[in-house]
Short mmCIF file of N, CA and C in Angstrom, two decimals:
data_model
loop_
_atom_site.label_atom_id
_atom_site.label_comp_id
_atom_site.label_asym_id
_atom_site.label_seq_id
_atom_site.Cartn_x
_atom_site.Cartn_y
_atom_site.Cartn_z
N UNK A 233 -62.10 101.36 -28.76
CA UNK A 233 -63.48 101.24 -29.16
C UNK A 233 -64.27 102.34 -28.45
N UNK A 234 -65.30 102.76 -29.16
CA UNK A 234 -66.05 104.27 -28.88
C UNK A 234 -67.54 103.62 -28.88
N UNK A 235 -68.37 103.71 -28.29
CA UNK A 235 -69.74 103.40 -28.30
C UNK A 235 -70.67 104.56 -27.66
N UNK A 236 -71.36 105.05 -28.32
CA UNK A 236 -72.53 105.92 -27.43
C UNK A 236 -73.85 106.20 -28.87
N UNK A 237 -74.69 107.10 -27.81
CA UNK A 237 -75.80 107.04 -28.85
C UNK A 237 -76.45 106.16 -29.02
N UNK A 238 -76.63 105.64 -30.39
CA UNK A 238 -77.95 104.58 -30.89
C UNK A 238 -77.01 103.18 -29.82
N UNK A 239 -75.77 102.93 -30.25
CA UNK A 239 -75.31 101.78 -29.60
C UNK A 239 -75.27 101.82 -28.28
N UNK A 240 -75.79 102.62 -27.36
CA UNK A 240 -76.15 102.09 -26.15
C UNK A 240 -77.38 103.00 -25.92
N UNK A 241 -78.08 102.74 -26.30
CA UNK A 241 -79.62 103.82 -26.43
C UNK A 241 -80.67 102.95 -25.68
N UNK A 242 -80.75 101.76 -25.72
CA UNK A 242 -81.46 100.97 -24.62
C UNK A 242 -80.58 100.14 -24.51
N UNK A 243 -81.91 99.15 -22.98
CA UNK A 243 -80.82 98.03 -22.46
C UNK A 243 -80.55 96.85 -23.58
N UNK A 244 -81.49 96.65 -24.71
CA UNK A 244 -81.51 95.66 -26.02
C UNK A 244 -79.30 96.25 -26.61
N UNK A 245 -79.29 97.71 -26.96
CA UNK A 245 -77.90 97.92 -26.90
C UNK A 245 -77.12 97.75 -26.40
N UNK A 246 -77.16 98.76 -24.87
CA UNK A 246 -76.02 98.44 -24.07
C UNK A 246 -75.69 96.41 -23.91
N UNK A 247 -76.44 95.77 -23.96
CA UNK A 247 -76.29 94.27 -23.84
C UNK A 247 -75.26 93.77 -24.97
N UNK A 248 -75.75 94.18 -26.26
CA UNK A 248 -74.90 93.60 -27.46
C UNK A 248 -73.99 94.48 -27.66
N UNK A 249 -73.63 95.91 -27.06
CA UNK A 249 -72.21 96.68 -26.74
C UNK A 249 -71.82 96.00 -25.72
N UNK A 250 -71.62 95.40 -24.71
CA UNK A 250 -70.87 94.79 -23.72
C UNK A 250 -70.73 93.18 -24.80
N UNK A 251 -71.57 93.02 -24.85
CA UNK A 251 -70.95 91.52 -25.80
C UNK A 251 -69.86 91.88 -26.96
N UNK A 252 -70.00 92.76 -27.51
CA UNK A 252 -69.20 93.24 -28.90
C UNK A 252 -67.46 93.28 -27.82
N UNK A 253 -67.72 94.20 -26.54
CA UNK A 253 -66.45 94.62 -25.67
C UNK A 253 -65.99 92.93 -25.28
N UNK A 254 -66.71 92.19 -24.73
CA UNK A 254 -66.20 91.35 -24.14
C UNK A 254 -65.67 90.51 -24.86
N UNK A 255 -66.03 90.23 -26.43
CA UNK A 255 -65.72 89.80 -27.46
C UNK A 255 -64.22 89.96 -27.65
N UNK A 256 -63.81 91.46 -27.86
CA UNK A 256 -63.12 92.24 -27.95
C UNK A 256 -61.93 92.01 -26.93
N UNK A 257 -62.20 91.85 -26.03
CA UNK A 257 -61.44 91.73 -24.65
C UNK A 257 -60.85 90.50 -24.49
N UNK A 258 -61.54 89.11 -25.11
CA UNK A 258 -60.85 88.14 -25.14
C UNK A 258 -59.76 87.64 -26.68
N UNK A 259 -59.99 88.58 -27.31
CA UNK A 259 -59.06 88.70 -28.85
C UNK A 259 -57.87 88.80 -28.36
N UNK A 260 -58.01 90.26 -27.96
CA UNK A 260 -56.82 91.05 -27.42
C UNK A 260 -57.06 91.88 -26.48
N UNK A 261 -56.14 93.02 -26.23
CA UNK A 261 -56.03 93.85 -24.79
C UNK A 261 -56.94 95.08 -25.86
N UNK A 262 -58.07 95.73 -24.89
CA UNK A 262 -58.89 96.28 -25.83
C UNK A 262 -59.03 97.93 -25.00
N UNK A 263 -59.68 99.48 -24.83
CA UNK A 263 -59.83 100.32 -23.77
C UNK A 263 -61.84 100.04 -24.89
N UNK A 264 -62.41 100.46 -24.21
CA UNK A 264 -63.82 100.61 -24.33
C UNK A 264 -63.94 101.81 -23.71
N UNK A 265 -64.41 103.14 -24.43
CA UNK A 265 -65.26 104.15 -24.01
C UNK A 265 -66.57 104.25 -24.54
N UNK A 266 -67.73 104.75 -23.17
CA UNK A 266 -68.78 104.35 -23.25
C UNK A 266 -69.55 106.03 -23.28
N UNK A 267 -69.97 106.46 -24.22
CA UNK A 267 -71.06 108.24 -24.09
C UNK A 267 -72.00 107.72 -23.71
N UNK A 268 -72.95 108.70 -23.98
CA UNK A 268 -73.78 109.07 -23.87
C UNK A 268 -75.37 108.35 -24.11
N UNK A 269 -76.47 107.41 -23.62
CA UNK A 269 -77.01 107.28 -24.03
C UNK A 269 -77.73 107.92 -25.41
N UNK A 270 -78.76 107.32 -26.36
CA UNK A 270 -79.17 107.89 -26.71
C UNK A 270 -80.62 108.90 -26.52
N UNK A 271 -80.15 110.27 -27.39
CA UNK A 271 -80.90 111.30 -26.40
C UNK A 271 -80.43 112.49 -25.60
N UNK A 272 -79.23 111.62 -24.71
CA UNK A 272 -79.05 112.14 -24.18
C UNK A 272 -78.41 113.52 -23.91
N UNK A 273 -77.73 113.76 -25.05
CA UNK A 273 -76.67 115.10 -25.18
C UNK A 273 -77.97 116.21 -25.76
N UNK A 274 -78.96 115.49 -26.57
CA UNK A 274 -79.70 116.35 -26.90
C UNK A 274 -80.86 117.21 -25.46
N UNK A 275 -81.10 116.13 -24.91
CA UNK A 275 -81.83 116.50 -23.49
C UNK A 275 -80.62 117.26 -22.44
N UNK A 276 -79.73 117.02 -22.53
CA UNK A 276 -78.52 117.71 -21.60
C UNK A 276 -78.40 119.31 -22.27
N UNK A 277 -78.28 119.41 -23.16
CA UNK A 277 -78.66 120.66 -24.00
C UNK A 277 -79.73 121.55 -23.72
N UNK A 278 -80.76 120.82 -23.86
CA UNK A 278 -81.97 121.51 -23.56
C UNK A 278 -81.82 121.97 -21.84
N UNK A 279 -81.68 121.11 -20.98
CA UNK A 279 -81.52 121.55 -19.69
C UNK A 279 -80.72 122.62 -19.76
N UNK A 280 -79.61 122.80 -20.04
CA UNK A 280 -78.83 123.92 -19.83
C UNK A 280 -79.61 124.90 -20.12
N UNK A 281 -80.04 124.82 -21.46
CA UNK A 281 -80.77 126.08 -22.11
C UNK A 281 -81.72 126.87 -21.08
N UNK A 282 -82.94 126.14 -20.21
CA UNK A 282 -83.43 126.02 -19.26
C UNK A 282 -82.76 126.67 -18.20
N UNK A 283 -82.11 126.24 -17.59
CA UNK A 283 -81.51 126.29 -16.89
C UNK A 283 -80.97 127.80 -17.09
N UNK A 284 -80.45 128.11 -18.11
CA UNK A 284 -80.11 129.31 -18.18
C UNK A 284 -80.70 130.56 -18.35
N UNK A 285 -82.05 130.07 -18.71
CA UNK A 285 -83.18 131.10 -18.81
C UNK A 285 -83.91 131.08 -17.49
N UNK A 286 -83.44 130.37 -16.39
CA UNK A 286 -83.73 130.23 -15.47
C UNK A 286 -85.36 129.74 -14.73
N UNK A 287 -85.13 128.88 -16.05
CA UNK A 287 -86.73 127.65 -15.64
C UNK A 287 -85.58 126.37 -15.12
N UNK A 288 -85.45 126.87 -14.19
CA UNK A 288 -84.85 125.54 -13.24
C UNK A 288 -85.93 124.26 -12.99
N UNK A 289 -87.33 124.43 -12.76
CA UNK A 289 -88.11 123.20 -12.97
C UNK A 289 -88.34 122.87 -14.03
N UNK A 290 -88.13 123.32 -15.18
CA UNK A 290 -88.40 122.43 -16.56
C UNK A 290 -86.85 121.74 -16.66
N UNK A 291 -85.58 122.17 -16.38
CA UNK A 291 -84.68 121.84 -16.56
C UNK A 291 -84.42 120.27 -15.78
N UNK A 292 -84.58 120.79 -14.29
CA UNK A 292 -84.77 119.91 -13.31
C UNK A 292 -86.06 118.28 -14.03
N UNK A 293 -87.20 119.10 -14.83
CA UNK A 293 -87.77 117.64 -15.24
C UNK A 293 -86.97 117.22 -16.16
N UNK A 294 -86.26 117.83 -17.21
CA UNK A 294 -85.06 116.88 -17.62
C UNK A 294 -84.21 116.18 -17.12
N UNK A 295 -83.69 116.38 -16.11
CA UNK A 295 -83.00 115.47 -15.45
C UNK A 295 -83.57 114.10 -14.95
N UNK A 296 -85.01 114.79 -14.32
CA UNK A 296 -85.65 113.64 -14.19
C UNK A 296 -86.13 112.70 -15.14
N UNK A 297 -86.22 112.49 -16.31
CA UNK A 297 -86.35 112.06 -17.55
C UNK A 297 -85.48 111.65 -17.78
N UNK A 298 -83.95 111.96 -17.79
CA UNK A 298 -83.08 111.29 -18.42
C UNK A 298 -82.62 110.23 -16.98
N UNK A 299 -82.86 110.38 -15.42
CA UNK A 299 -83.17 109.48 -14.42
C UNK A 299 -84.02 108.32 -14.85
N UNK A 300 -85.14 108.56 -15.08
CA UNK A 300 -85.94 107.53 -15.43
C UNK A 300 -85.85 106.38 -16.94
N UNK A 301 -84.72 107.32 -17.97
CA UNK A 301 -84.32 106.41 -18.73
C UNK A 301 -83.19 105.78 -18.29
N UNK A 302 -82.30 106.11 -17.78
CA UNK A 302 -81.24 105.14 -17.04
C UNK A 302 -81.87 104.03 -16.19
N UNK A 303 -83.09 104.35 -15.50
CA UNK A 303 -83.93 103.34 -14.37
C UNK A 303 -84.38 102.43 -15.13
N UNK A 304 -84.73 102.67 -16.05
CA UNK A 304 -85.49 101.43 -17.03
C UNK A 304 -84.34 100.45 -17.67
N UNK A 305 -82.97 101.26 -18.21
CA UNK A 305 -82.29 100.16 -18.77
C UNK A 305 -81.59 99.11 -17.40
N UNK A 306 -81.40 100.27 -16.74
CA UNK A 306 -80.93 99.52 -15.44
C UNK A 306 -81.98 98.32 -14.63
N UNK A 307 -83.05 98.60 -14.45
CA UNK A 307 -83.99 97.35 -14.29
C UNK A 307 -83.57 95.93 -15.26
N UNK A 308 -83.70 96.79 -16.28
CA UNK A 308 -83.53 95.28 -17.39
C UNK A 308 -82.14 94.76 -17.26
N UNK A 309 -81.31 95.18 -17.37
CA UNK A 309 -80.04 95.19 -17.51
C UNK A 309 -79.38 94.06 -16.63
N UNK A 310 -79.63 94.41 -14.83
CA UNK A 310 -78.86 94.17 -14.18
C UNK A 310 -80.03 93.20 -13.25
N UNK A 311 -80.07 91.88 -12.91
CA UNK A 311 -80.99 91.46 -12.05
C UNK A 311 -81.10 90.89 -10.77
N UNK A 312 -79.87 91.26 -10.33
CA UNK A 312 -79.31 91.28 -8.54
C UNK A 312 -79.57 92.42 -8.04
N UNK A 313 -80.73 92.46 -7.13
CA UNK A 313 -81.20 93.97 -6.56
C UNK A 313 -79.41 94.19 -5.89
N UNK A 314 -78.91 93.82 -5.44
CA UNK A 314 -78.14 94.44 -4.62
C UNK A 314 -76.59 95.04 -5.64
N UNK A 315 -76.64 94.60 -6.27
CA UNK A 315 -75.87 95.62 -7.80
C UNK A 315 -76.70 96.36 -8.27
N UNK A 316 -78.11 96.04 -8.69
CA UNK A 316 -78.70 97.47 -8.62
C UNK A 316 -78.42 98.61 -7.67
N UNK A 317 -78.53 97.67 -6.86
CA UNK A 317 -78.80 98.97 -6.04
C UNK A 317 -77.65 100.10 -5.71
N UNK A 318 -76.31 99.02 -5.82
CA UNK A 318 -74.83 100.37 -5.67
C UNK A 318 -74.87 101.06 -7.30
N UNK A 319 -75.18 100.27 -8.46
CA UNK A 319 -75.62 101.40 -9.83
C UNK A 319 -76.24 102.91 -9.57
N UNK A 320 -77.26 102.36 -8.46
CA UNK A 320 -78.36 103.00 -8.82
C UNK A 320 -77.97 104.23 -8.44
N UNK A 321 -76.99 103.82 -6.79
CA UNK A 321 -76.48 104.93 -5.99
C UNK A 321 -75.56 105.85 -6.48
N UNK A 322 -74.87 105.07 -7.91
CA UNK A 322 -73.81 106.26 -8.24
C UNK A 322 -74.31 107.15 -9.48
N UNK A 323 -75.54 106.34 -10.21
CA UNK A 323 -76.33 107.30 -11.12
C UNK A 323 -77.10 108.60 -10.20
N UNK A 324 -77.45 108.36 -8.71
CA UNK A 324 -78.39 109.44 -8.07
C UNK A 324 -77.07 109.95 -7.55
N UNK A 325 -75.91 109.97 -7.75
CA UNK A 325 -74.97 111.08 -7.22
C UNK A 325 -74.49 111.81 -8.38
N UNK A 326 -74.37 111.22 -10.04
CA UNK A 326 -74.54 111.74 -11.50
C UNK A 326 -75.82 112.69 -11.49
N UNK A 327 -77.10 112.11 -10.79
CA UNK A 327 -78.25 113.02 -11.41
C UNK A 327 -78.11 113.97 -10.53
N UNK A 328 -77.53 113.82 -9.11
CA UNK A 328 -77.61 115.22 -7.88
C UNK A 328 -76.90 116.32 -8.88
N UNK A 329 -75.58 115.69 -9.33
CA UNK A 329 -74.46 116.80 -9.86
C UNK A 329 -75.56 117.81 -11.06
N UNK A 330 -76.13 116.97 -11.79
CA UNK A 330 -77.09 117.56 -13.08
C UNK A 330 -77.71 118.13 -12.55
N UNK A 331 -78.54 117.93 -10.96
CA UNK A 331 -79.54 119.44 -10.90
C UNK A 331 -78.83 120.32 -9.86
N UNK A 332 -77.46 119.89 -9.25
CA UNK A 332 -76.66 121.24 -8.86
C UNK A 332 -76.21 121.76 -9.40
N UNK A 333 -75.96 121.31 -11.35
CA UNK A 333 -75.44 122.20 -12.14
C UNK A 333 -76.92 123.33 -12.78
N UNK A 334 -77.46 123.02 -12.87
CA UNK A 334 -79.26 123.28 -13.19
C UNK A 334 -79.28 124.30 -12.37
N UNK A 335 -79.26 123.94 -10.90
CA UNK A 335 -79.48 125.39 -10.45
C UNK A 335 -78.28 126.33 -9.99
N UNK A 336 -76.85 125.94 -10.48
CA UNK A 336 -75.93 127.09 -10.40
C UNK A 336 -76.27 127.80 -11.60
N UNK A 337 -76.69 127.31 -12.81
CA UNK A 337 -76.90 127.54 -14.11
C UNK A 337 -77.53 129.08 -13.73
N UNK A 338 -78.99 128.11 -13.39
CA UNK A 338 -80.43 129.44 -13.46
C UNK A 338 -79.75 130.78 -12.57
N UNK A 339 -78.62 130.31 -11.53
CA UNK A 339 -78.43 131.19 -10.67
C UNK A 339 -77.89 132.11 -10.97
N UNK A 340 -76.30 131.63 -12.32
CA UNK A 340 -75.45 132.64 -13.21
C UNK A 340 -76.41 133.22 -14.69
N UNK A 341 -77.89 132.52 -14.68
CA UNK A 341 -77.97 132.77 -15.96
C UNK A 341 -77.50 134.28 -16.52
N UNK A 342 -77.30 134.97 -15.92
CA UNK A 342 -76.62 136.67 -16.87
C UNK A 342 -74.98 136.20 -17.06
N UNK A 343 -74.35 134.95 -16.68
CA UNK A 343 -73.29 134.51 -17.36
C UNK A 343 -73.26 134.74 -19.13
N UNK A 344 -72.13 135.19 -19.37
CA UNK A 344 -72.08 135.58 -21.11
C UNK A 344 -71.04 133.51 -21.17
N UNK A 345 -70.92 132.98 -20.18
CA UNK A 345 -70.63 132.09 -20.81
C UNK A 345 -71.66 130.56 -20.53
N UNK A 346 -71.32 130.23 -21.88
CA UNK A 346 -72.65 129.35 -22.29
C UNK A 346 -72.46 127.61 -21.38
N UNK A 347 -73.30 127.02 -21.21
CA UNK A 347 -72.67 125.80 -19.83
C UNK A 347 -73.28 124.67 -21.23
N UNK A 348 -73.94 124.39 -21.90
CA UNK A 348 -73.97 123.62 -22.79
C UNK A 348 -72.71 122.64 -22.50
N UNK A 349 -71.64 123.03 -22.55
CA UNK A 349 -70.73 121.80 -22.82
C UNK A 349 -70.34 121.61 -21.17
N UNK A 350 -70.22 122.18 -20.42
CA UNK A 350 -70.83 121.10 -18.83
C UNK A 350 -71.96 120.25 -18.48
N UNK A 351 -72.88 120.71 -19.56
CA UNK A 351 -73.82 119.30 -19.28
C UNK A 351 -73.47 118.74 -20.54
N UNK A 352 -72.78 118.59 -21.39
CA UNK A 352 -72.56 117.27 -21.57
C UNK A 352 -71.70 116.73 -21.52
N UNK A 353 -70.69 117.17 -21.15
CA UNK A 353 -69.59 116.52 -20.42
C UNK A 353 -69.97 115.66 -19.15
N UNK A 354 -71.01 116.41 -18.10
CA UNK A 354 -71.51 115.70 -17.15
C UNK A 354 -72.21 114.23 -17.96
N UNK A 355 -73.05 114.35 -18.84
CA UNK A 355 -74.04 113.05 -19.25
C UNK A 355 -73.03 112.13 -19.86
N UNK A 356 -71.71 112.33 -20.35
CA UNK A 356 -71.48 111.52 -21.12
C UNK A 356 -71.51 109.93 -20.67
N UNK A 357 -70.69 109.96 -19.66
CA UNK A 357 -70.48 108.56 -18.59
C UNK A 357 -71.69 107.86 -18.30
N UNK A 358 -72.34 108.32 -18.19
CA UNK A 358 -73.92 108.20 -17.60
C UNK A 358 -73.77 106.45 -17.64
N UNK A 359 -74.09 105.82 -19.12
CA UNK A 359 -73.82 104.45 -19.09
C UNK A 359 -73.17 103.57 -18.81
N UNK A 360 -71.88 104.03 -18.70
CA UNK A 360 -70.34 103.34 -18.17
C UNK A 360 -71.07 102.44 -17.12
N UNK A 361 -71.39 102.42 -16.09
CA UNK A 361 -71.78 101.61 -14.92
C UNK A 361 -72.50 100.38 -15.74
N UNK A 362 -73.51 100.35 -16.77
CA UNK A 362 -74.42 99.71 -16.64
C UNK A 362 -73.50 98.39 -18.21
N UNK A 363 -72.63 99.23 -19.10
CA UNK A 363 -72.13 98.16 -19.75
C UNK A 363 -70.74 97.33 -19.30
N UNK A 364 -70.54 97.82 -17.65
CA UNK A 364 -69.33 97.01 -17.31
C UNK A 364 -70.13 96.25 -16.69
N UNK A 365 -71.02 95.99 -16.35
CA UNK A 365 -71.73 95.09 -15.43
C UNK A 365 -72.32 93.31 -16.18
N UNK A 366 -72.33 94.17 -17.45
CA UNK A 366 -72.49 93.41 -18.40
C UNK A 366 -71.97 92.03 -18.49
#
């Protein structure tokens, strides 16, 4: 099973994607892979782009944007501060990697090769934490 995008695009999704998995899980023996919120590959894109033209703070507020949409599903989502709070810690070691890639980016921008598909390879996981918790 493959889920990303619209099906885990808020916490209203990711909730009825972990129900659909867990569903799933008690049928039979099931693997669940989880992308990309939705948005997100499109905003991971744009950062690079950024990033490569070497507006590292517009890039960098993408990151922070796509931080603050993970913070919101994660509020709703999960309601034991103290599982929040180890989520929270491994999404701010996901978002560190996004603006150390941001600013190796701006740093190679005269690179002839394009980083587009390192940030989204980086975003894809992004949700994984929040629909196993489920």
């Amino acid at each position: 099973m493959k889920f990303g995008g619209t099906s885990v695009g808020d916490a209203a999704c990711i909730a009825r994607t972990a129900q659909i998995i867990a569903k799933a899980a008690k049928e039979s023996n099931c693997i669940a892979v989880v992308s990309a919120l939705s948005g997100v590959t499109n905003r991971l894109i744009e950062a690079a782009k950024k990033a490569q033209a070497g507006n590292t703070g517009e890039a960098a507020a993408l990151v922070d944007a796509l931080r603050q949409q993970h913070e919101v599903a994660l509020a709703i989502l999960i309601r034991r501060e103290k599982k929040r709070a180890r989520i929270r810690q491994r999404m701010e070691e996901v978002l560190a990697e996004g603006r150390r890639l941001c600013e190796g980016t701006a740093l190679l921008r005269n690179s002839r090769r394009a980083p587009s598909t390192r940030f989204r390879a980086w975003g894809k996981g992004s949700p994984a934490p929040l629909v196993a918790q489920q």
